[in-house]
Structure formats: C-alpha cells, structure tokens
C-alpha cells in the first residue's frame, strides 16, 4: 500500500479538463508502518489464500467485496490489477450490478460473487446453505477453502483501508500482492 502523495495536478488527472478536483483526504494513520508485523502477516495470509484460486475470479471477488465495503483504496488497486491482467472494463463496471448482468460472467464466477456477498455482509449471521451449495458445486473443496480464505482476507484489507482512510489513486498495477 503506497502512502506517497500524488503530485500531479488536477489538470493532469482530468486529461486537461477544465475542472478542479477536491483535495485528497489525508490518511488517519499509516498502519503498515506502525504495525509492520501485522502488515507482513496480512501479506503472508493473502499469498497463502490466493494459491490455487483462479486469478480472474480472485480479482472479481476482491473488487466486489471492496465495492460492498466502500474501500476506495482496494477498489483502485484491484480494478487496476484486473485491467492490467486483461479483464474488460465492461465486466468490472458490471460487478456492482452483477445480479442483473450475470450473462457477463461464468457460472463459477457468479457462484464466487454470491459467496463473496454472503461472507462480506453476513447480515443474517450465516452464509445461506443455497449460496454455499452453489459454490461447492463449482469449486472442489480445496479451491472452495482457498476462495473463502481469499474473501476473508480482502474483507480484512478493506477494514484496514477504510478505517485508516487510505487514499486511492497512487497504486500502479503489480505494486502489491493483495
């Protein structure tokens, strides 16, 4: 997570458009610097969780959880990583309304998105049996376990990002592994 301040002007960010952007809100705290052992543990957990998970599904899940959690930093990071990996702008845009645009996604991706929402929100205190069963049909047990871990990890990253108020816009694809 880069904490460097962007030195470009609002004109640079808007491709010459004649409008002035609001100033960036500073981070509340630089948690990765203040608790580097926690940050490194998160990086290791993230790396372990992603093993064996399809990288396309992984980015879709990370973007969707970050949308739900309103983590601007992670949305910036994972949208850029997905685009750099060849994901289409259209599929990324449709993620916020994937239930109305399932035809953009495979059955496996939809099952992963449903599971992501159930784990991320947990409003009823559980993941519904039908959501879990749908995911279990699409993923073998090891893949499903890793997917659940990856969803859990992005939710933890989101909570650090939102609470610390980490600013988006400074990430370059490939800079970080989460």
Coordinates of C-alpha atoms in Angstrom, one line a residue, residues 98 107-108 110-112 114 128-139 144:
X98 CA -23.8 -8.4 -11.4
X107 CA -21.4 -19.9 -13.5
X108 CA -18.3 -20.4 -11.4
X110 CA -21.4 -16.0 -10.3
X111 CA -21.1 -18.6 -7.5
X112 CA -17.9 -16.9 -6.3
X114 CA -22.6 -14.8 -4.4
X128 CA -27.1 -19.3 3.4
X129 CA -27.0 -23.0 2.6
X130 CA -28.0 -22.5 -1.0
X131 CA -25.2 -20.0 -1.6
X132 CA -22.7 -22.4 -0.1
X133 CA -24.1 -25.3 -2.0
X134 CA -23.9 -23.4 -5.3
X135 CA -20.2 -22.6 -4.6
X136 CA -19.5 -26.2 -3.6
X137 CA -20.8 -27.4 -6.9
X138 CA -18.5 -25.1 -8.8
X139 CA -15.3 -25.5 -6.8
X144 CA -13.5 -23.5 -2.1

